[in-house]
CSV table of C-alpha atoms in Angstrom, one decimal:
chain,number,residue,atom,x,y,z
Z,1,MET,CA,105.8,-77.0,-39.7
Z,2,ALA,CA,107.9,-74.7,-37.3
Z,3,CYS,CA,106.1,-71.2,-36.0
Z,4,SER,CA,106.6,-68.9,-39.2
Z,5,ALA,CA,105.5,-65.8,-37.4
Z,6,PRO,CA,107.8,-63.2,-39.3
Z,7,ALA,CA,110.0,-60.6,-37.3
Z,8,GLY,CA,107.7,-57.3,-38.7
Z,9,TYR,CA,104.2,-59.2,-37.7
Z,10,VAL,CA,102.2,-56.5,-36.2
Z,11,HIS,CA,98.5,-56.9,-35.1
Z,12,ALA,CA,96.6,-54.8,-37.3
Z,13,VAL,CA,94.4,-52.1,-35.7
Z,14,ARG,CA,91.4,-49.9,-36.8
Z,15,VAL,CA,91.4,-46.5,-34.9
Z,16,GLY,CA,89.7,-43.2,-35.2
Z,17,ALA,CA,91.4,-40.0,-36.9
Z,18,ALA,CA,94.0,-38.0,-34.8
Z,19,GLY,CA,93.0,-36.0,-31.4
Z,20,ARG,CA,91.0,-36.1,-28.3
Z,21,ALA,CA,88.5,-38.5,-27.7
Z,22,ALA,CA,86.3,-40.1,-24.6
Z,23,ILE,CA,86.0,-44.5,-24.3
Z,24,PRO,CA,83.2,-45.8,-25.9
Z,25,ARG,CA,80.4,-46.2,-23.0
Z,26,VAL,CA,78.0,-49.1,-23.0
Z,27,ALA,CA,75.7,-50.3,-20.5
Z,28,ASN,CA,76.2,-53.6,-21.2
Z,29,LEU,CA,78.4,-55.7,-23.7
Z,30,THR,CA,76.9,-58.6,-25.9
Z,31,GLY,CA,79.7,-61.6,-27.4
Z,32,ALA,CA,79.2,-59.6,-31.1
Z,33,GLU,CA,80.0,-55.8,-29.6
Z,34,PHE,CA,83.3,-57.8,-27.6
Z,35,ALA,CA,84.2,-58.9,-31.2
Z,36,ALA,CA,84.1,-55.8,-32.6
Z,37,TYR,CA,85.9,-54.0,-30.3
Z,38,ASP,CA,88.1,-56.6,-29.2
Z,39,GLY,CA,92.2,-55.4,-30.4
Z,40,GLN,CA,90.4,-52.5,-31.8
Z,41,LEU,CA,88.8,-50.2,-29.1
Z,42,PRO,CA,88.7,-49.6,-25.8
Z,43,VAL,CA,85.7,-49.8,-24.2
Z,44,ILE,CA,84.0,-49.3,-20.6
Z,45,VAL,CA,81.2,-51.2,-19.4
Z,46,GLU,CA,78.7,-49.8,-16.7
Z,47,ARG,CA,77.0,-53.0,-15.9
Z,48,GLY,CA,76.7,-56.3,-16.8
Z,49,TYR,CA,79.2,-57.5,-14.4
Z,50,ASP,CA,77.7,-59.4,-11.1
Z,51,ALA,CA,79.7,-61.0,-8.2
Z,52,PRO,CA,79.8,-61.0,-4.2
Z,53,CYS,CA,82.9,-58.9,-4.3
Z,54,LEU,CA,80.9,-55.7,-5.6
Z,55,ALA,CA,80.0,-55.8,-1.8
Z,56,TRP,CA,83.5,-55.4,-0.9
Z,57,THR,CA,84.7,-52.3,1.1
Z,58,TRP,CA,88.5,-50.6,2.9
Z,59,GLU,CA,86.6,-51.6,5.9
Z,60,LYS,CA,85.7,-55.5,4.8
Z,61,LEU,CA,89.1,-55.8,3.1
Z,62,LEU,CA,90.8,-54.9,6.1
Z,63,ALA,CA,89.1,-56.4,8.4
Z,64,ALA,CA,89.1,-59.9,6.5
Z,65,HIS,CA,93.2,-59.5,5.3
Z,66,GLY,CA,94.4,-56.7,7.0
Z,67,GLU,CA,97.2,-59.5,8.0
Z,68,THR,CA,98.3,-60.3,5.1
Z,69,ARG,CA,101.2,-59.0,2.6
Z,70,PHE,CA,101.2,-57.4,-0.1
Z,71,ALA,CA,103.4,-56.7,-3.5
Z,72,ALA,CA,103.5,-52.9,-3.5
Z,73,THR,CA,105.2,-49.8,-5.1
Z,74,ALA,CA,105.9,-46.9,-2.8
Z,75,ALA,CA,106.4,-43.6,-5.0
Z,76,THR,CA,108.9,-40.7,-3.7
Z,77,GLY,CA,108.9,-38.1,-7.1
Z,78,LYS,CA,110.3,-40.8,-9.6
Z,79,ASP,CA,112.2,-42.8,-7.9
Z,80,ARG,CA,110.0,-46.2,-6.8
Z,81,GLN,CA,110.8,-48.8,-4.4
Z,82,GLY,CA,109.3,-52.3,-4.3
Z,83,LEU,CA,108.3,-53.7,-0.8
Z,84,ALA,CA,105.5,-55.9,0.7
Z,85,PHE,CA,103.8,-55.5,3.7
Z,86,GLU,CA,100.8,-56.6,5.8
Z,87,LEU,CA,97.5,-54.6,4.7
Z,88,ALA,CA,96.8,-53.1,7.6
Z,89,ALA,CA,99.9,-50.5,7.4
Z,90,LEU,CA,98.5,-49.5,4.4
Z,91,GLU,CA,95.1,-47.6,6.8
Z,92,THR,CA,98.0,-45.3,8.3
Z,93,MET,CA,100.2,-44.7,4.9
Z,94,ARG,CA,97.1,-43.5,2.9
Z,95,LYS,CA,96.7,-41.0,5.1
Z,96,HIS,CA,99.6,-38.9,4.6
Z,97,VAL,CA,99.9,-39.2,1.0
Z,98,THR,CA,100.6,-36.6,-1.7
Z,99,PRO,CA,100.7,-36.2,-5.3
Z,100,ASP,CA,104.2,-36.9,-5.2
Z,101,GLN,CA,104.5,-39.6,-2.2
Z,102,TRP,CA,101.8,-42.8,-2.4
Z,103,MET,CA,101.6,-46.3,-2.4
Z,104,TYR,CA,100.3,-48.6,-4.8
Z,105,VAL,CA,99.2,-52.8,-4.2
Z,106,MET,CA,99.8,-54.6,-7.3
Z,107,ASP,CA,100.3,-57.8,-6.5
Z,108,GLU,CA,99.8,-61.1,-9.0
Z,109,THR,CA,100.6,-63.5,-7.1
Z,110,VAL,CA,97.5,-63.1,-4.5
Z,111,THR,CA,95.6,-65.6,-6.5
Z,112,GLN,CA,98.3,-68.2,-5.5
Z,113,ARG,CA,98.4,-66.9,-2.0
Z,114,VAL,CA,95.0,-66.7,-0.9
Z,115,PRO,CA,93.0,-67.9,-3.3
Z,116,ASP,CA,89.7,-67.1,-1.0
Z,117,LEU,CA,90.2,-63.1,-1.4
Z,118,LEU,CA,89.1,-63.9,-5.5
Z,119,ARG,CA,87.1,-66.3,-5.1
Z,120,ASP,CA,84.4,-64.1,-5.0
Z,121,CYS,CA,85.9,-62.1,-8.0
Z,122,PRO,CA,85.5,-64.3,-11.5
Z,123,PRO,CA,86.2,-62.4,-14.2
Z,124,PRO,CA,84.1,-60.7,-16.2
Z,125,PRO,CA,82.3,-63.4,-18.6
Z,126,LEU,CA,82.7,-62.5,-22.0
Z,127,LEU,CA,86.7,-62.6,-21.3
Z,128,ALA,CA,86.5,-65.7,-19.6
Z,129,ALA,CA,83.8,-67.6,-22.4
Z,130,GLU,CA,87.4,-68.1,-25.0
Z,131,ASP,CA,90.5,-67.8,-23.0
Z,132,PHE,CA,93.6,-69.6,-23.9
Z,133,PHE,CA,95.8,-69.2,-21.2
Z,134,PRO,CA,94.7,-72.0,-19.3
Z,135,LEU,CA,96.0,-74.2,-21.9
Z,136,LEU,CA,99.6,-73.9,-20.8
Z,137,PRO,CA,100.9,-76.0,-18.9
Z,138,ALA,CA,100.3,-75.1,-14.8
Z,139,GLU,CA,104.3,-74.4,-14.1
Z,140,VAL,CA,103.6,-71.3,-16.7
Z,141,GLN,CA,100.5,-69.9,-16.9
Z,142,SER,CA,99.9,-66.2,-16.4
Z,143,PHE,CA,98.8,-65.0,-12.7
Z,144,PRO,CA,94.8,-65.0,-13.6
Z,145,ALA,CA,93.6,-62.2,-12.2
Z,146,PHE,CA,96.4,-58.6,-10.5
Z,147,PHE,CA,95.1,-57.1,-6.7
Z,148,LEU,CA,95.2,-53.6,-7.2
Z,149,LEU,CA,95.0,-51.1,-4.4
Z,150,GLY,CA,96.4,-47.6,-4.7
Z,151,THR,CA,96.4,-44.5,-2.6
Z,152,GLU,CA,94.9,-41.3,-4.0
Z,153,HIS,CA,97.4,-40.4,-6.6
Z,154,SER,CA,99.0,-43.5,-7.2
Z,155,GLU,CA,99.4,-44.9,-11.3
Z,156,SER,CA,100.8,-47.1,-13.0
Z,157,SER,CA,103.9,-46.5,-15.5
Z,158,ILE,CA,103.0,-45.8,-19.5
Z,159,HIS,CA,103.2,-49.1,-20.5
Z,160,VAL,CA,101.8,-52.0,-22.7
Z,161,ASP,CA,100.5,-55.4,-21.4
Z,162,PRO,CA,102.7,-58.7,-21.4
Z,163,PHE,CA,102.6,-60.6,-24.5
Z,164,ASN,CA,100.0,-58.0,-26.0
Z,165,TRP,CA,97.0,-59.8,-24.7
Z,166,THR,CA,93.7,-58.2,-24.2
Z,167,GLY,CA,93.0,-56.9,-20.6
Z,168,SER,CA,90.7,-55.6,-18.6
Z,169,ASN,CA,90.4,-53.6,-15.5
Z,170,LEU,CA,87.2,-54.4,-12.7
Z,171,VAL,CA,87.0,-50.5,-10.1
Z,172,LEU,CA,85.3,-52.2,-6.9
Z,173,PHE,CA,86.1,-48.9,-5.0
Z,174,GLY,CA,87.1,-46.0,-5.7
Z,175,ARG,CA,87.6,-44.5,-8.8
Z,176,LYS,CA,90.5,-44.8,-11.8
Z,177,GLU,CA,91.6,-42.3,-14.6
Z,178,TRP,CA,92.7,-43.6,-17.9
Z,179,VAL,CA,94.9,-42.5,-21.2
Z,180,LEU,CA,94.9,-44.7,-23.8
Z,181,VAL,CA,96.7,-44.4,-27.2
Z,182,PRO,CA,97.2,-47.5,-29.8
Z,183,PRO,CA,100.5,-48.6,-31.1
Z,184,GLY,CA,102.3,-47.1,-33.8
Z,185,ALA,CA,105.1,-44.8,-34.7
Z,186,HIS,CA,103.9,-41.8,-32.6
Z,187,ASP,CA,104.7,-44.1,-29.3
Z,188,GLN,CA,108.7,-42.3,-29.5
Z,189,GLU,CA,106.6,-39.0,-28.0
Z,190,PHE,CA,107.3,-41.0,-25.0
Z,191,ARG,CA,110.4,-43.0,-25.5
Z,192,PRO,CA,108.9,-46.7,-24.9
Z,193,ALA,CA,111.7,-49.1,-23.5
Z,194,ARG,CA,111.5,-53.1,-23.9
Z,195,THR,CA,111.8,-54.5,-20.9
Z,196,THR,CA,111.1,-58.3,-19.3
Z,197,SER,CA,107.6,-59.2,-17.8
Z,198,GLY,CA,108.7,-61.0,-15.0
Z,199,LEU,CA,105.9,-63.7,-15.4
Z,200,PRO,CA,106.2,-67.4,-15.4
Z,201,LEU,CA,106.1,-67.5,-19.3
Z,202,PRO,CA,108.5,-64.2,-20.0
Z,203,SER,CA,108.3,-62.1,-23.0
Z,204,PHE,CA,108.9,-58.7,-22.9
Z,205,LYS,CA,106.8,-55.7,-22.2
Z,206,TYR,CA,107.1,-52.7,-23.8
Z,207,GLN,CA,107.1,-49.6,-20.9
Z,208,GLU,CA,108.0,-45.6,-20.7
Z,209,THR,CA,111.0,-45.9,-18.3
Z,210,SER,CA,111.6,-42.4,-17.1
Z,211,ARG,CA,108.8,-41.9,-15.0
Z,212,LEU,CA,106.8,-40.2,-17.2
Z,213,SER,CA,103.3,-39.4,-15.8
Z,214,PHE,CA,100.5,-38.4,-18.4
Z,215,TRP,CA,99.1,-36.2,-15.9
Z,216,SER,CA,102.1,-34.1,-15.1
Z,217,LYS,CA,102.8,-30.1,-16.8
Z,218,GLU,CA,105.3,-33.1,-18.9
Z,219,GLY,CA,103.1,-35.3,-19.7
Z,220,ARG,CA,100.4,-32.7,-20.8
Z,221,LYS,CA,102.9,-31.6,-23.3
Z,222,VAL,CA,103.3,-35.2,-24.7
Z,223,LEU,CA,99.1,-35.5,-24.9
Z,224,GLN,CA,99.0,-32.2,-26.8
Z,225,ARG,CA,101.7,-33.4,-29.3
Z,226,LEU,CA,100.3,-37.1,-29.5
Z,227,ARG,CA,97.0,-35.7,-30.2
Z,228,LYS,CA,98.3,-34.6,-33.5
Z,229,LYS,CA,99.3,-37.7,-35.0
Z,230,ALA,CA,96.9,-40.4,-33.1
Z,231,PRO,CA,94.0,-40.4,-31.5
Z,232,VAL,CA,94.1,-40.1,-27.7
Z,233,TYR,CA,91.5,-42.1,-25.4
Z,234,GLU,CA,90.3,-40.9,-22.1
Z,235,GLY,CA,88.0,-41.8,-19.5
Z,236,SER,CA,87.1,-42.7,-15.9
Z,237,ILE,CA,85.6,-45.9,-14.2
Z,238,GLY,CA,84.5,-46.5,-10.8
Z,239,PRO,CA,82.6,-48.9,-8.9
Z,240,GLY,CA,81.0,-51.6,-10.9
Z,241,GLU,CA,82.8,-50.0,-14.2
Z,242,TYR,CA,85.3,-52.5,-16.3
Z,243,LEU,CA,87.4,-51.3,-18.7
Z,244,VAL,CA,88.2,-53.6,-21.8
Z,245,ILE,CA,91.6,-52.4,-22.7
Z,246,PRO,CA,92.6,-53.7,-26.6
Z,247,SER,CA,95.0,-55.9,-27.3
Z,248,GLY,CA,99.2,-54.0,-28.0
Z,249,TRP,CA,97.4,-50.5,-26.8
Z,250,TRP,CA,99.9,-48.0,-25.0
Z,251,HIS,CA,97.8,-47.0,-21.2
Z,252,GLN,CA,98.2,-45.5,-17.9
Z,253,ALA,CA,95.8,-45.2,-15.4
Z,254,ARG,CA,95.6,-42.8,-12.3
Z,255,ASN,CA,93.6,-43.3,-8.9
Z,256,THR,CA,91.9,-40.2,-8.2
Z,257,GLU,CA,90.9,-42.0,-4.4
Z,258,LEU,CA,92.0,-45.2,-2.3
Z,259,THR,CA,90.6,-47.6,-5.0
Z,260,LEU,CA,90.8,-50.7,-5.2
Z,261,ALA,CA,90.5,-52.9,-8.5
Z,262,ILE,CA,91.0,-56.2,-10.4
Z,263,ALA,CA,93.0,-56.4,-13.5
Z,264,GLY,CA,92.5,-59.6,-15.8
Z,265,GLN,CA,93.6,-60.8,-18.9
Z,266,THR,CA,92.8,-63.0,-21.8
Z,267,CYS,CA,93.9,-64.9,-25.0
Z,268,ASN,CA,91.9,-65.4,-27.8
Z,269,ALA,CA,91.7,-66.0,-31.3
Z,270,ALA,CA,92.2,-61.8,-31.5
Z,271,ASN,CA,95.2,-61.5,-29.8
Z,272,PHE,CA,97.1,-65.3,-29.3
Z,273,ARG,CA,99.3,-64.9,-32.4
Z,274,SER,CA,101.1,-61.9,-30.8
Z,275,VAL,CA,101.3,-63.5,-27.8
Z,276,ILE,CA,102.6,-66.7,-29.1
Z,277,LYS,CA,105.1,-64.2,-31.1
Z,278,GLU,CA,105.9,-62.1,-28.0
Z,279,THR,CA,107.2,-65.5,-26.7
Z,280,VAL,CA,109.2,-67.1,-29.4
Z,281,ARG,CA,110.9,-63.9,-30.0
Z,282,PHE,CA,111.8,-63.2,-26.2
Z,283,HIS,CA,112.8,-66.9,-25.7
Z,284,GLU,CA,115.0,-66.3,-28.8
Z,285,HIS,CA,116.7,-63.3,-27.9
Z,286,GLU,CA,117.1,-64.5,-24.5
Z,287,ASN,CA,119.0,-68.1,-25.5
Z,288,ARG,CA,120.7,-66.6,-29.0
Z,289,GLY,CA,121.0,-69.4,-31.1
Z,290,ARG,CA,118.3,-71.7,-30.3
Z,291,ALA,CA,115.2,-71.7,-31.8
Z,292,TRP,CA,111.9,-72.5,-30.3
Z,293,PRO,CA,110.8,-75.6,-31.0
Z,294,ALA,CA,108.9,-76.6,-34.0
Z,295,PHE,CA,104.7,-76.7,-34.1
Z,296,GLU,CA,102.1,-76.9,-36.8
Z,297,ASP,CA,100.7,-72.8,-37.2
Z,298,ARG,CA,98.3,-74.0,-39.5
Z,299,GLY,CA,99.8,-70.8,-41.6
Z,300,VAL,CA,98.0,-68.4,-39.5
Z,301,PHE,CA,101.4,-65.9,-39.4
Z,302,ALA,CA,101.1,-65.4,-43.0
Z,303,THR,CA,98.7,-63.1,-42.9
Z,304,PRO,CA,96.8,-60.6,-40.1
Z,305,GLY,CA,93.7,-61.3,-40.9
Z,306,PRO,CA,90.7,-63.2,-39.1
Z,307,VAL,CA,91.1,-66.5,-37.7
Z,308,PRO,CA,88.2,-69.0,-37.0
Z,309,PRO,CA,88.2,-69.6,-33.0
Z,310,ALA,CA,88.7,-73.5,-33.4
Z,311,THR,CA,91.5,-73.0,-35.5
Z,312,ALA,CA,93.4,-70.2,-33.3
Z,313,GLU,CA,93.2,-73.1,-29.8
Z,314,ALA,CA,94.0,-75.6,-31.8
Z,315,VAL,CA,97.5,-73.2,-32.6
Z,316,PHE,CA,97.5,-72.3,-29.5
Z,317,ARG,CA,97.7,-75.7,-27.8
Z,318,ALA,CA,100.2,-76.9,-30.2
Z,319,PHE,CA,102.7,-74.2,-29.1
Z,320,ALA,CA,101.9,-74.8,-25.7
Z,321,ALA,CA,103.1,-78.7,-26.2
Z,322,SER,CA,105.8,-77.0,-27.5
Z,323,ILE,CA,107.3,-75.4,-24.0
Z,324,PRO,CA,110.6,-76.3,-23.7
Z,325,GLN,CA,111.1,-78.1,-20.5
Z,326,ASP,CA,113.7,-75.6,-19.1
Z,327,VAL,CA,111.6,-73.1,-19.5
Z,328,LEU,CA,108.9,-75.0,-17.7
Z,329,ALA,CA,111.4,-75.5,-14.7
Z,330,LYS,CA,112.2,-71.5,-15.0
Z,331,GLY,CA,108.8,-70.9,-14.6
Z,332,GLN,CA,107.7,-72.9,-11.7
Z,333,ARG,CA,110.7,-71.9,-9.9
Z,334,GLN,CA,110.3,-68.0,-10.5
Z,335,LEU,CA,106.7,-68.5,-9.4
Z,336,GLN,CA,107.9,-69.9,-6.4
Z,337,ASP,CA,110.0,-67.3,-5.6
Z,338,GLU,CA,107.8,-64.7,-6.4
Z,339,ILE,CA,105.5,-66.2,-3.7
Z,340,SER,CA,108.2,-66.4,-1.2
Z,341,GLN,CA,109.1,-63.0,-1.6
Z,342,VAL,CA,105.9,-61.1,-1.0
Z,343,GLU,CA,105.2,-64.1,2.4
Z,344,GLN,CA,108.2,-64.5,3.5
Z,345,THR,CA,107.4,-67.9,5.8
Z,346,LYS,CA,106.9,-68.1,9.2
Z,347,LYS,CA,109.8,-69.2,10.4
Z,348,GLU,CA,111.5,-65.9,8.8
Z,349,ARG,CA,109.1,-63.8,10.8
Z,350,GLY,CA,109.7,-65.9,13.8
Z,351,ARG,CA,113.5,-65.7,14.0
Z,352,LYS,CA,113.2,-61.9,13.3
Z,353,LYS,CA,110.9,-60.9,16.6
Z,354,LYS,CA,113.1,-62.6,17.8
Z,355,LYS,CA,116.2,-60.4,17.2
């Protein structure tokens, strides 16, 4: 049977009343508690994560990986420039940042290029316990972790994570502020646009494209209007704490000092329908007239109600097996291209030195 996800399928979200709200904080998170939060509310977990990477400092990172190249974004006012450089260069750059000029290393290829860097920093156990992304063919597997190292004042765009996955953001050192807004018609307040995720398995990504910051004068006015229509959750996380970002929620983060965080994602029974839907919609939009291959969906798109994990996994396996060969080939090429753009080959670097 073909995937029957209707165009209007929307992930069901239950949130509180409109206004300003603090992101809930818990000392630890049990499996039952995670299930209650997942897809419904953001939550900050203060403890419960224990891994060697919690001992990382900027000095240790610099000593071990100062010559490793990373992808980054440089900001000057509202202008953004993508670039790649050796990590040691950030030591000088970070001493000259201002609210309008900063640097943010955001590298999703690091797990492929430098696997030992994240060997000591596995994803939070609750998110890893049920994750269907590893069921995807190797050519289009999502990057298991994103390396995020930002100077003071650096910030992300206002966006929804690709595939509407459930996200996590673990701070190893520094501090990160957050604003999160549930999905709904009120998001027109910050002029969202649909872009491309850029991942090996392509999908849409939804983000604000005018470089609006919730911490700017204009952004604060937008937040005031939003709070009259929807709950707006705010909070911050520090070393050893991680934030769980619900499926489909808008969010923006800002680093208040030099901050290293590891972002991750999971596809589970609470959000797998959105992952499938976003992939299929992108494919059929980009390839007009070409439908996604049929696969057994067991009728899970007929209603937004809960789906047993075993059923969700079976449907996701069927979806993964249906991915067209040309999509697999393109995904593999894209991953290789991204890695080469960041890393440069030794031959290329040697050629530059000779010049």
